[in-house]
Amino acid sequence: MLSSRSYLHARVCLHGLAARSSSSKASHAGRCCRGRYYHSAPSHESRHGEVRPLHAVRNDGPPLWYSTPESKTDLRSLYPDEGTAKHDESDGLIHVDYNCIIGDDGETLQEGLFRLLHSVFRDGAAIVSTTPFSYQHRSEGSTSNNNNYNNTIKDAPQLIRALETMSEDDLPVSKVAKAMSGGSLSHGSLYGKTFHVRVGERDGNNIAYTSAPLAPHMDLAYYESPPGMQLLHCVSMGRAVVGGESTLIDGMAAAHRLRELRPESFETLARCPATFVKQRDGAGMTYRRPHVGLSKEGVGSSETTTTTTTATGDREIHAVYWSPPFEGPVCLPPEKVDRYYEAYADFECLLNGGDTGGVDGDLCRYAREYTWERKLRPGDMLVFNNQRMLHGRRGFSTPEGASFEDAQRHLVGCYTNMDDTLNSYRVLLREKGAASTSILNVGNGTNIVP
């Protein structure tokens, strides 16, 4: 989530290391068409397990990987009775029914959980559908599975009061998250183990609690180990809400494309540390690391590094750290400042898009093709890898005079730890006799120990 107190304009170290030039300001502001650094990319050998655009979610259809012979072999071995993945035609993600993951008595159903985990680790995101305690306007029809009126919850205000007073263990988003992670939630010190995302929450002290647009970002990048998975349950999406679509773009695949299109910019973002901060009442967190994390040495190494002294070479991309409103002073030698902001603007253009007609049109076109965008429906739970996928939101509004039910955009969220979640997935793979299945990089290496 993004703080409304932005440190975006305080990017140069206050200790006098550098002063940001006017050309850097123009570059950082997103004026990407500079006519610089558009050399052809060097040839890199294939890196085992590295996320590439082939694996990335798109704005139209499932990831392109599913059209390859490799995918068909993989799916036949994991789903012998089906042999194919069921991506939703409307959004290109795999949907798993809530009732296939959590049974009637609250027990975890292993086959449904495996489908969810495999989809998230393969594609970066999935949707849990027909999640209970979700408000759907009566005129649109309702079922007991995804609306839970059942003569108990009659309207949206009553539903919301019920959610606010529920114990953590009873919230649907918490049940799914704990099933994924072996029983625990994570990163609850700032916002709580579970949190509500809606206009006015916590007196609007976070831009997520407003109707403003959110650009692609990672949550909690100022932690040494940011959350692994994020889950967002759409409780209500009123009929009068205009905008408010959720967005995803695969940050690791985008970094791979930056390496191909602008190798100098990739090198800069992999070597120059950024400063990620969280400063407000009750919070004082700082962590410095480059925007792109690489394996320590060699292809596919399971160790990562944030060194700024070794060439990036052919090292595997392990992580992307991108959260602009949480970025503080950049502490760099003066001669590196301009190049850093030029590289920053290149990646910003690639992630956010823009004018595709200039010299940087190849960068800006990437966002148009690889940004997943969808207005969540009540009962949808978006589950995504926070260490791989950058998420955002389109701005939204509601007309004056709209009813409470029609004006509500309300999500309930939580996080899980990556290691706990990856452990659950690997255990299920082993139980299926598929422990050697290749797992795309999730920030802590790709080596598999059956």
Short mmCIF file of C-alpha atoms in Angstrom, two decimals:
data_model
loop_
_atom_site.label_atom_id
_atom_site.label_comp_id
_atom_site.label_asym_id
_atom_site.label_seq_id
_atom_site.Cartn_x
_atom_site.Cartn_y
_atom_site.Cartn_z
CA MET A 1 0.00 0.00 0.00
CA LEU A 2 1.17 3.51 -0.75
CA SER A 3 1.69 6.32 1.72
CA SER A 4 0.12 9.68 0.92
CA ARG A 5 3.19 11.29 2.48
CA SER A 6 5.46 10.82 -0.50
CA TYR A 7 9.23 11.06 -0.44
CA LEU A 8 9.36 11.01 -4.22
CA HIS A 9 10.87 14.50 -4.39
CA ALA A 10 13.64 13.91 -1.85
CA ARG A 11 15.74 11.60 -3.94
CA VAL A 12 19.22 13.02 -3.50
CA CYS A 13 21.21 12.27 -0.35
CA LEU A 14 21.14 15.15 2.12
CA HIS A 15 24.79 14.57 3.02
CA GLY A 16 25.92 16.44 -0.08
CA LEU A 17 26.79 13.48 -2.25
CA ALA A 18 24.95 14.89 -5.28
CA ALA A 19 22.61 17.55 -6.53
CA ARG A 20 19.93 16.57 -8.97
CA SER A 21 20.22 18.42 -12.25
CA SER A 22 17.34 19.87 -14.22
CA SER A 23 17.86 17.29 -16.94
CA SER A 24 17.50 14.56 -14.32
CA LYS A 25 14.24 16.09 -13.16
CA ALA A 26 12.84 16.05 -16.64
CA SER A 27 14.00 12.49 -17.09
CA HIS A 28 12.47 11.30 -13.82
CA ALA A 29 9.19 13.04 -14.54
CA GLY A 30 8.64 10.48 -17.24
CA ARG A 31 9.82 12.41 -20.31
CA CYS A 32 11.30 9.28 -21.72
CA CYS A 33 11.84 10.33 -25.35
CA ARG A 34 15.44 11.46 -25.00
CA GLY A 35 17.02 9.71 -27.97
CA ARG A 36 19.63 8.01 -25.76
CA TYR A 37 20.67 4.45 -25.03
CA TYR A 38 18.77 2.34 -27.48
CA HIS A 39 21.42 -0.15 -28.43
CA SER A 40 20.62 -3.71 -29.32
CA ALA A 41 20.75 -6.07 -26.36
CA PRO A 42 23.64 -8.45 -25.81
CA SER A 43 23.00 -12.13 -26.19
CA HIS A 44 22.30 -13.88 -22.89
CA GLU A 45 22.17 -17.63 -22.49
CA SER A 46 18.92 -19.04 -21.15
CA ARG A 47 18.72 -18.75 -17.36
CA HIS A 48 17.03 -21.69 -15.68
CA GLY A 49 13.86 -20.58 -13.95
CA GLU A 50 14.08 -16.90 -14.84
CA VAL A 51 10.76 -15.16 -15.44
CA ARG A 52 10.50 -13.80 -18.99
CA PRO A 53 7.75 -12.02 -20.93
CA LEU A 54 6.76 -15.47 -22.20
CA HIS A 55 5.53 -16.23 -18.65
CA ALA A 56 3.89 -12.85 -17.97
CA VAL A 57 0.21 -12.03 -17.60
CA ARG A 58 -1.14 -9.95 -20.48
CA ASN A 59 -3.98 -7.61 -21.29
CA ASP A 60 -5.53 -10.19 -23.62
CA GLY A 61 -5.41 -13.92 -22.99
CA PRO A 62 -3.24 -16.17 -20.80
CA PRO A 63 0.57 -16.00 -20.71
CA LEU A 64 2.16 -17.01 -24.00
CA TRP A 65 3.98 -19.89 -22.26
CA TYR A 66 0.75 -21.92 -22.40
CA SER A 67 1.03 -22.20 -26.18
CA THR A 68 4.41 -23.97 -25.95
CA PRO A 69 5.00 -27.76 -26.05
CA GLU A 70 6.78 -27.46 -22.67
CA SER A 71 3.60 -26.23 -21.02
CA LYS A 72 1.52 -29.10 -22.36
CA THR A 73 4.00 -31.64 -21.01
CA ASP A 74 4.07 -29.90 -17.64
CA LEU A 75 0.28 -29.75 -17.35
CA ARG A 76 -0.27 -33.37 -18.41
CA SER A 77 2.07 -34.53 -15.65
CA LEU A 78 0.33 -32.44 -12.97
CA TYR A 79 -3.27 -32.81 -14.18
CA PRO A 80 -3.37 -36.20 -15.97
CA ASP A 81 -7.17 -36.22 -16.14
CA GLU A 82 -7.34 -32.84 -17.87
CA GLY A 83 -3.98 -32.04 -19.40
CA THR A 84 -4.77 -28.37 -19.77
CA ALA A 85 -5.06 -25.22 -17.69
CA LYS A 86 -8.43 -23.55 -17.36
CA HIS A 87 -7.75 -19.86 -17.84
CA ASP A 88 -10.78 -17.63 -17.64
CA GLU A 89 -11.66 -16.28 -21.08
CA SER A 90 -12.52 -12.83 -19.72
CA ASP A 91 -9.25 -12.10 -17.91
CA GLY A 92 -6.61 -14.72 -18.80
CA LEU A 93 -6.05 -15.89 -15.20
CA ILE A 94 -6.81 -19.29 -13.71
CA HIS A 95 -9.86 -19.23 -11.40
CA VAL A 96 -10.19 -21.65 -8.49
CA ASP A 97 -13.51 -21.89 -6.65
CA TYR A 98 -13.29 -21.00 -2.97
CA ASN A 99 -15.26 -24.12 -2.07
CA CYS A 100 -12.59 -26.25 -3.77
CA ILE A 101 -9.98 -24.84 -1.36
CA ILE A 102 -11.90 -24.47 1.92
CA GLY A 103 -14.38 -27.22 2.80
CA ASP A 104 -17.73 -26.84 4.55
CA ASP A 105 -16.20 -27.49 7.96
CA GLY A 106 -13.21 -25.20 7.30
CA GLU A 107 -10.71 -27.91 6.37
CA THR A 108 -8.22 -27.31 3.57
CA LEU A 109 -8.89 -29.27 0.36
CA GLN A 110 -5.49 -30.22 -0.98
CA GLU A 111 -6.30 -30.50 -4.70
CA GLY A 112 -7.88 -27.05 -4.84
CA LEU A 113 -5.03 -25.58 -2.81
CA PHE A 114 -2.51 -27.13 -5.20
CA ARG A 115 -4.29 -25.62 -8.21
CA LEU A 116 -4.14 -22.19 -6.58
CA LEU A 117 -0.48 -22.44 -5.55
CA HIS A 118 0.65 -23.85 -8.89
CA SER A 119 -1.20 -21.11 -10.78
CA VAL A 120 0.29 -18.32 -8.66
CA PHE A 121 3.82 -19.68 -8.80
CA ARG A 122 3.56 -20.27 -12.56
CA ASP A 123 1.64 -17.16 -13.72
CA GLY A 124 2.26 -14.78 -10.81
CA ALA A 125 -1.45 -14.40 -10.04
CA ALA A 126 -4.78 -16.24 -9.87
CA ILE A 127 -8.35 -15.57 -8.75
CA VAL A 128 -10.28 -17.41 -6.07
CA SER A 129 -13.92 -17.16 -7.16
CA THR A 130 -17.29 -17.34 -5.35
CA THR A 131 -15.70 -16.24 -2.07
CA PRO A 132 -18.30 -15.93 0.70
CA PHE A 133 -19.24 -12.72 2.51
CA SER A 134 -19.34 -10.69 -0.70
CA TYR A 135 -22.10 -8.22 -1.49
CA GLN A 136 -23.81 -8.51 -4.86
CA HIS A 137 -26.77 -6.26 -5.59
CA ARG A 138 -29.98 -8.29 -5.34
CA SER A 139 -31.09 -7.33 -8.84
CA GLU A 140 -27.95 -9.06 -10.17
CA GLY A 141 -28.94 -12.32 -8.51
CA SER A 142 -27.29 -14.04 -5.58
CA THR A 143 -26.30 -17.46 -4.39
CA SER A 144 -25.63 -18.64 -0.89
CA ASN A 145 -22.05 -19.49 -1.85
CA ASN A 146 -20.87 -16.00 -2.73
CA ASN A 147 -23.30 -13.69 -0.96
CA ASN A 148 -24.17 -15.37 2.34
CA TYR A 149 -27.44 -13.60 2.97
CA ASN A 150 -29.12 -16.78 4.26
CA ASN A 151 -31.67 -14.71 6.22
CA THR A 152 -28.77 -13.37 8.33
CA ILE A 153 -27.01 -10.67 6.30
CA LYS A 154 -29.64 -8.55 4.59
CA ASP A 155 -27.72 -5.61 3.11
CA ALA A 156 -24.29 -4.13 2.48
CA PRO A 157 -23.97 -2.17 5.77
CA GLN A 158 -24.84 -5.30 7.74
CA LEU A 159 -22.34 -7.35 5.73
CA ILE A 160 -19.60 -4.81 6.36
CA ARG A 161 -20.34 -4.70 10.09
CA ALA A 162 -20.12 -8.49 10.14
CA LEU A 163 -16.72 -8.42 8.40
CA GLU A 164 -15.41 -5.74 10.76
CA THR A 165 -16.34 -7.76 13.83
CA MET A 166 -15.24 -11.17 12.55
CA SER A 167 -12.22 -12.81 14.10
CA GLU A 168 -9.17 -13.12 11.89
CA ASP A 169 -9.68 -16.89 11.65
CA ASP A 170 -13.21 -16.47 10.23
CA LEU A 171 -12.40 -14.05 7.39
CA PRO A 172 -12.39 -15.84 4.02
CA VAL A 173 -9.21 -14.06 2.90
CA SER A 174 -7.46 -15.25 6.06
CA LYS A 175 -8.65 -18.83 5.61
CA VAL A 176 -7.22 -19.02 2.09
CA ALA A 177 -3.97 -17.28 3.08
CA LYS A 178 -3.40 -19.61 6.02
CA ALA A 179 -4.11 -22.63 3.83
CA MET A 180 -1.44 -21.35 1.41
CA SER A 181 1.19 -20.62 4.05
CA GLY A 182 0.79 -23.49 6.48
CA GLY A 183 -1.26 -21.59 9.03
CA SER A 184 0.04 -18.05 9.48
CA LEU A 185 -0.26 -14.53 8.08
CA SER A 186 2.67 -12.11 7.89
CA HIS A 187 3.72 -8.45 7.98
CA GLY A 188 0.94 -7.26 10.27
CA SER A 189 2.76 -4.65 12.37
CA LEU A 190 1.82 -1.58 10.27
CA TYR A 191 -1.69 -2.33 8.96
CA GLY A 192 -2.79 -5.38 10.94
CA LYS A 193 -2.74 -9.03 9.93
CA THR A 194 -5.84 -8.30 7.82
CA PHE A 195 -6.81 -4.87 6.47
CA HIS A 196 -9.70 -3.13 4.71
CA VAL A 197 -9.08 -1.11 1.53
CA ARG A 198 -11.80 1.50 1.02
CA VAL A 199 -12.20 5.26 0.88
CA GLY A 200 -11.75 6.86 4.29
CA GLU A 201 -10.18 3.88 6.03
CA ARG A 202 -7.75 4.92 8.81
CA ASP A 203 -8.68 8.57 8.14
CA GLY A 204 -7.23 8.28 4.64
CA ASN A 205 -3.60 8.26 5.87
CA ASN A 206 -2.62 6.06 2.93
CA ILE A 207 -3.34 6.75 -0.73
CA ALA A 208 -4.83 3.25 -0.99
CA TYR A 209 -7.63 4.56 1.25
CA THR A 210 -8.61 7.19 -1.31
CA SER A 211 -10.09 7.02 -4.81
CA ALA A 212 -6.84 8.16 -6.47
CA PRO A 213 -5.09 5.98 -9.05
CA LEU A 214 -2.20 3.78 -7.91
CA ALA A 215 0.71 3.20 -10.30
CA PRO A 216 2.36 -0.26 -10.37
CA HIS A 217 4.23 -0.95 -7.14
CA MET A 218 5.41 -3.58 -4.66
CA ASP A 219 3.99 -3.45 -1.16
CA LEU A 220 6.32 -2.96 1.83
CA ALA A 221 9.54 -2.63 -0.20
CA TYR A 222 11.16 -1.06 2.88
CA TYR A 223 11.20 -4.46 4.65
CA GLU A 224 14.34 -6.59 4.39
CA SER A 225 12.00 -9.40 3.27
CA PRO A 226 8.79 -7.95 1.75
CA PRO A 227 5.57 -10.01 1.80
CA GLY A 228 5.54 -13.04 -0.46
CA MET A 229 1.88 -13.28 -1.45
CA GLN A 230 -0.87 -10.70 -1.23
CA LEU A 231 -4.56 -11.59 -1.23
CA LEU A 232 -7.35 -9.05 -1.90
CA HIS A 233 -10.97 -10.17 -1.46
CA CYS A 234 -13.48 -7.96 -3.27
CA VAL A 235 -16.32 -7.64 -0.77
CA SER A 236 -18.22 -4.96 -2.66
CA MET A 237 -17.99 -3.20 -6.03
CA GLY A 238 -20.98 -0.90 -6.33
CA ARG A 239 -22.84 -0.47 -9.59
CA ALA A 240 -22.19 3.28 -9.51
CA VAL A 241 -18.40 2.96 -9.20
CA VAL A 242 -16.77 4.36 -12.33
CA GLY A 243 -13.20 3.09 -12.75
CA GLY A 244 -11.40 1.28 -9.96
CA GLU A 245 -10.02 -1.54 -12.11
CA SER A 246 -7.20 -3.55 -10.52
CA THR A 247 -3.97 -3.82 -12.51
CA LEU A 248 -0.97 -6.15 -12.54
CA ILE A 249 2.27 -6.13 -14.48
CA ASP A 250 4.98 -8.75 -14.07
CA GLY A 251 7.95 -6.82 -12.68
CA MET A 252 10.48 -9.61 -13.21
CA ALA A 253 9.43 -10.14 -16.83
CA ALA A 254 9.58 -6.37 -17.35
CA ALA A 255 13.14 -6.28 -15.99
CA HIS A 256 14.03 -9.05 -18.43
CA ARG A 257 12.66 -6.95 -21.29
CA LEU A 258 14.55 -3.88 -20.04
CA ARG A 259 17.75 -5.95 -20.15
CA GLU A 260 17.03 -6.69 -23.82
CA LEU A 261 16.01 -3.18 -24.86
CA ARG A 262 18.20 -0.93 -22.67
CA PRO A 263 21.11 -2.95 -21.27
CA GLU A 264 22.79 0.17 -19.84
CA SER A 265 19.66 1.09 -17.91
CA PHE A 266 19.28 -2.46 -16.63
CA GLU A 267 22.89 -2.44 -15.46
CA THR A 268 22.36 0.84 -13.64
CA LEU A 269 19.21 -0.31 -11.82
CA ALA A 270 20.93 -3.56 -10.83
CA ARG A 271 23.98 -1.76 -9.40
CA CYS A 272 22.78 1.54 -7.89
CA PRO A 273 20.91 1.18 -4.58
CA ALA A 274 17.63 3.00 -4.04
CA THR A 275 16.38 3.97 -0.59
CA PHE A 276 12.97 2.67 0.46
CA VAL A 277 11.36 4.36 3.46
CA LYS A 278 8.24 4.34 5.60
CA GLN A 279 7.96 7.38 7.87
CA ARG A 280 4.80 8.27 9.79
CA ASP A 281 3.48 8.11 13.33
CA GLY A 282 4.41 4.69 14.65
CA ALA A 283 6.63 3.79 11.68
CA GLY A 284 10.27 4.51 10.89
CA MET A 285 11.63 1.99 8.39
CA THR A 286 14.47 2.31 5.86
CA TYR A 287 16.09 -0.22 3.55
CA ARG A 288 18.60 0.33 0.71
CA ARG A 289 18.83 -2.04 -2.25
CA PRO A 290 18.98 -1.82 -6.06
CA HIS A 291 15.70 -1.94 -7.95
CA VAL A 292 16.76 -5.20 -9.64
CA GLY A 293 18.08 -8.10 -7.55
CA LEU A 294 20.40 -10.61 -9.24
CA SER A 295 21.91 -13.96 -8.33
CA LYS A 296 25.20 -13.63 -6.51
CA GLU A 297 27.29 -15.34 -9.15
CA GLY A 298 26.72 -17.59 -12.10
CA VAL A 299 23.48 -18.54 -13.77
CA GLY A 300 20.73 -19.74 -11.45
CA SER A 301 22.59 -19.27 -8.18
CA SER A 302 20.30 -19.41 -5.18
CA GLU A 303 22.05 -16.50 -3.45
CA THR A 304 21.20 -12.88 -4.19
CA THR A 305 23.31 -9.78 -3.87
CA THR A 306 22.88 -6.04 -3.77
CA THR A 307 26.49 -5.26 -4.60
CA THR A 308 27.19 -2.14 -6.63
CA THR A 309 30.75 -3.07 -7.55
CA THR A 310 30.41 -6.20 -9.69
CA ALA A 311 29.19 -6.24 -13.25
CA THR A 312 25.78 -7.84 -13.65
CA GLY A 313 27.06 -10.14 -16.38
CA ASP A 314 24.67 -12.98 -17.08
CA ARG A 315 23.32 -13.34 -13.57
CA GLU A 316 19.72 -14.40 -13.11
CA ILE A 317 17.06 -11.84 -12.16
CA HIS A 318 15.74 -12.77 -8.72
CA ALA A 319 13.66 -9.78 -7.69
CA VAL A 320 12.37 -6.33 -8.60
CA TYR A 321 11.86 -3.65 -5.94
CA TRP A 322 9.68 -0.83 -7.26
CA SER A 323 7.59 1.44 -5.06
CA PRO A 324 8.01 5.10 -6.13
CA PRO A 325 6.09 6.91 -3.33
CA PHE A 326 8.15 5.00 -0.77
CA GLU A 327 11.52 6.02 -2.16
CA GLY A 328 13.71 8.37 -0.13
CA PRO A 329 17.06 10.08 -0.79
CA VAL A 330 19.33 8.40 -3.32
CA CYS A 331 22.90 8.31 -1.98
CA LEU A 332 25.11 8.15 -5.07
CA PRO A 333 28.31 9.81 -6.28
CA PRO A 334 27.49 12.92 -8.36
CA GLU A 335 28.68 11.35 -11.62
CA LYS A 336 26.09 8.55 -11.31
CA VAL A 337 23.01 10.61 -10.50
CA ASP A 338 21.94 11.59 -14.02
CA ARG A 339 22.44 8.08 -15.35
CA TYR A 340 20.40 6.65 -12.46
CA TYR A 341 17.41 8.89 -13.23
CA GLU A 342 17.64 8.17 -16.95
CA ALA A 343 17.54 4.44 -16.19
CA TYR A 344 14.72 5.01 -13.71
CA ALA A 345 12.69 6.84 -16.36
CA ASP A 346 13.27 4.02 -18.85
CA PHE A 347 11.85 1.43 -16.46
CA GLU A 348 9.02 3.76 -15.44
CA CYS A 349 8.10 4.18 -19.10
CA LEU A 350 8.18 0.41 -19.61
CA LEU A 351 5.89 -0.19 -16.62
CA ASN A 352 3.46 2.70 -17.03
CA GLY A 353 3.31 3.13 -20.81
CA GLY A 354 2.86 6.44 -22.55
CA ASP A 355 3.40 7.83 -26.03
CA THR A 356 4.43 4.91 -28.24
CA GLY A 357 5.40 7.11 -31.16
CA GLY A 358 8.71 8.48 -29.85
CA VAL A 359 12.18 6.99 -29.78
CA ASP A 360 11.22 5.15 -26.59
CA GLY A 361 8.06 3.71 -28.12
CA ASP A 362 9.40 0.16 -27.77
CA LEU A 363 9.49 0.67 -23.99
CA CYS A 364 6.06 2.25 -23.71
CA ARG A 365 4.39 -0.41 -25.86
CA TYR A 366 5.36 -3.08 -23.35
CA ALA A 367 2.93 -1.81 -20.70
CA ARG A 368 0.05 -1.84 -23.18
CA GLU A 369 0.58 -5.48 -24.03
CA TYR A 370 1.52 -6.82 -20.59
CA THR A 371 -0.68 -4.90 -18.16
CA TRP A 372 -3.48 -7.07 -16.81
CA GLU A 373 -6.54 -4.95 -15.97
CA ARG A 374 -9.87 -6.05 -14.55
CA LYS A 375 -12.66 -4.66 -12.41
CA LEU A 376 -13.00 -7.19 -9.62
CA ARG A 377 -16.47 -8.56 -8.95
CA PRO A 378 -17.87 -9.24 -5.48
CA GLY A 379 -16.67 -12.70 -4.54
CA ASP A 380 -13.39 -12.42 -6.48
CA MET A 381 -10.21 -12.81 -4.45
CA LEU A 382 -7.12 -11.69 -6.33
CA VAL A 383 -4.03 -13.63 -5.21
CA PHE A 384 -0.62 -12.56 -6.50
CA ASN A 385 3.10 -12.83 -5.86
CA ASN A 386 4.10 -9.49 -4.30
CA GLN A 387 7.78 -10.18 -4.99
CA ARG A 388 7.14 -10.62 -8.72
CA MET A 389 3.95 -8.76 -9.67
CA LEU A 390 3.60 -4.99 -9.40
CA HIS A 391 -0.01 -4.12 -8.65
CA GLY A 392 -2.02 -0.94 -9.02
CA ARG A 393 -5.47 0.54 -9.46
CA ARG A 394 -7.21 2.93 -11.79
CA GLY A 395 -8.71 5.97 -10.14
CA PHE A 396 -12.45 5.83 -9.51
CA SER A 397 -15.45 7.98 -8.69
CA THR A 398 -19.12 7.67 -7.82
CA PRO A 399 -21.89 10.08 -8.79
CA GLU A 400 -23.32 12.33 -6.11
CA GLY A 401 -26.43 10.84 -4.57
CA ALA A 402 -25.49 7.20 -5.18
CA SER A 403 -26.67 4.84 -2.46
CA PHE A 404 -24.23 3.29 0.01
CA GLU A 405 -24.50 -0.09 -1.72
CA ASP A 406 -23.91 1.38 -5.17
CA ALA A 407 -20.97 3.59 -4.14
CA GLN A 408 -18.87 1.05 -2.21
CA ARG A 409 -15.52 -0.28 -3.45
CA HIS A 410 -14.33 -2.44 -0.58
CA LEU A 411 -11.51 -4.99 -0.49
CA VAL A 412 -10.17 -7.01 2.44
CA GLY A 413 -6.53 -8.05 2.26
CA CYS A 414 -3.62 -9.81 3.94
CA TYR A 415 -0.09 -11.11 3.26
CA THR A 416 1.78 -14.39 3.57
CA ASN A 417 5.48 -15.10 3.96
CA MET A 418 7.16 -16.33 0.78
CA ASP A 419 9.15 -19.12 2.40
CA ASP A 420 6.12 -20.58 4.19
CA THR A 421 4.05 -20.43 1.01
CA LEU A 422 6.77 -21.90 -1.18
CA ASN A 423 7.19 -24.68 1.38
CA SER A 424 3.48 -25.56 1.08
CA TYR A 425 3.77 -25.69 -2.70
CA ARG A 426 6.92 -27.83 -2.70
CA VAL A 427 5.40 -30.30 -0.23
CA LEU A 428 2.34 -30.71 -2.46
CA LEU A 429 4.55 -31.18 -5.52
CA ARG A 430 6.47 -33.89 -3.70
CA GLU A 431 3.24 -35.64 -2.68
CA LYS A 432 2.23 -35.65 -6.35
CA GLY A 433 5.56 -37.25 -7.31
CA ALA A 434 6.49 -34.04 -9.14
CA ALA A 435 9.19 -32.64 -6.85
CA SER A 436 11.49 -31.98 -9.81
CA THR A 437 8.97 -29.59 -11.43
CA SER A 438 10.73 -26.38 -12.43
CA ILE A 439 9.63 -23.43 -10.28
CA LEU A 440 9.99 -19.95 -11.72
CA ASN A 441 12.13 -17.65 -9.64
CA VAL A 442 10.35 -16.08 -6.68
CA GLY A 443 13.17 -14.08 -5.14
CA ASN A 444 15.01 -16.83 -3.29
CA GLY A 445 16.52 -18.99 -6.00
CA THR A 446 15.36 -21.72 -8.35
CA ASN A 447 17.34 -24.72 -7.15
CA ILE A 448 15.01 -27.62 -6.34
CA VAL A 449 15.69 -30.10 -3.54
CA PRO A 450 13.15 -32.97 -3.87
#
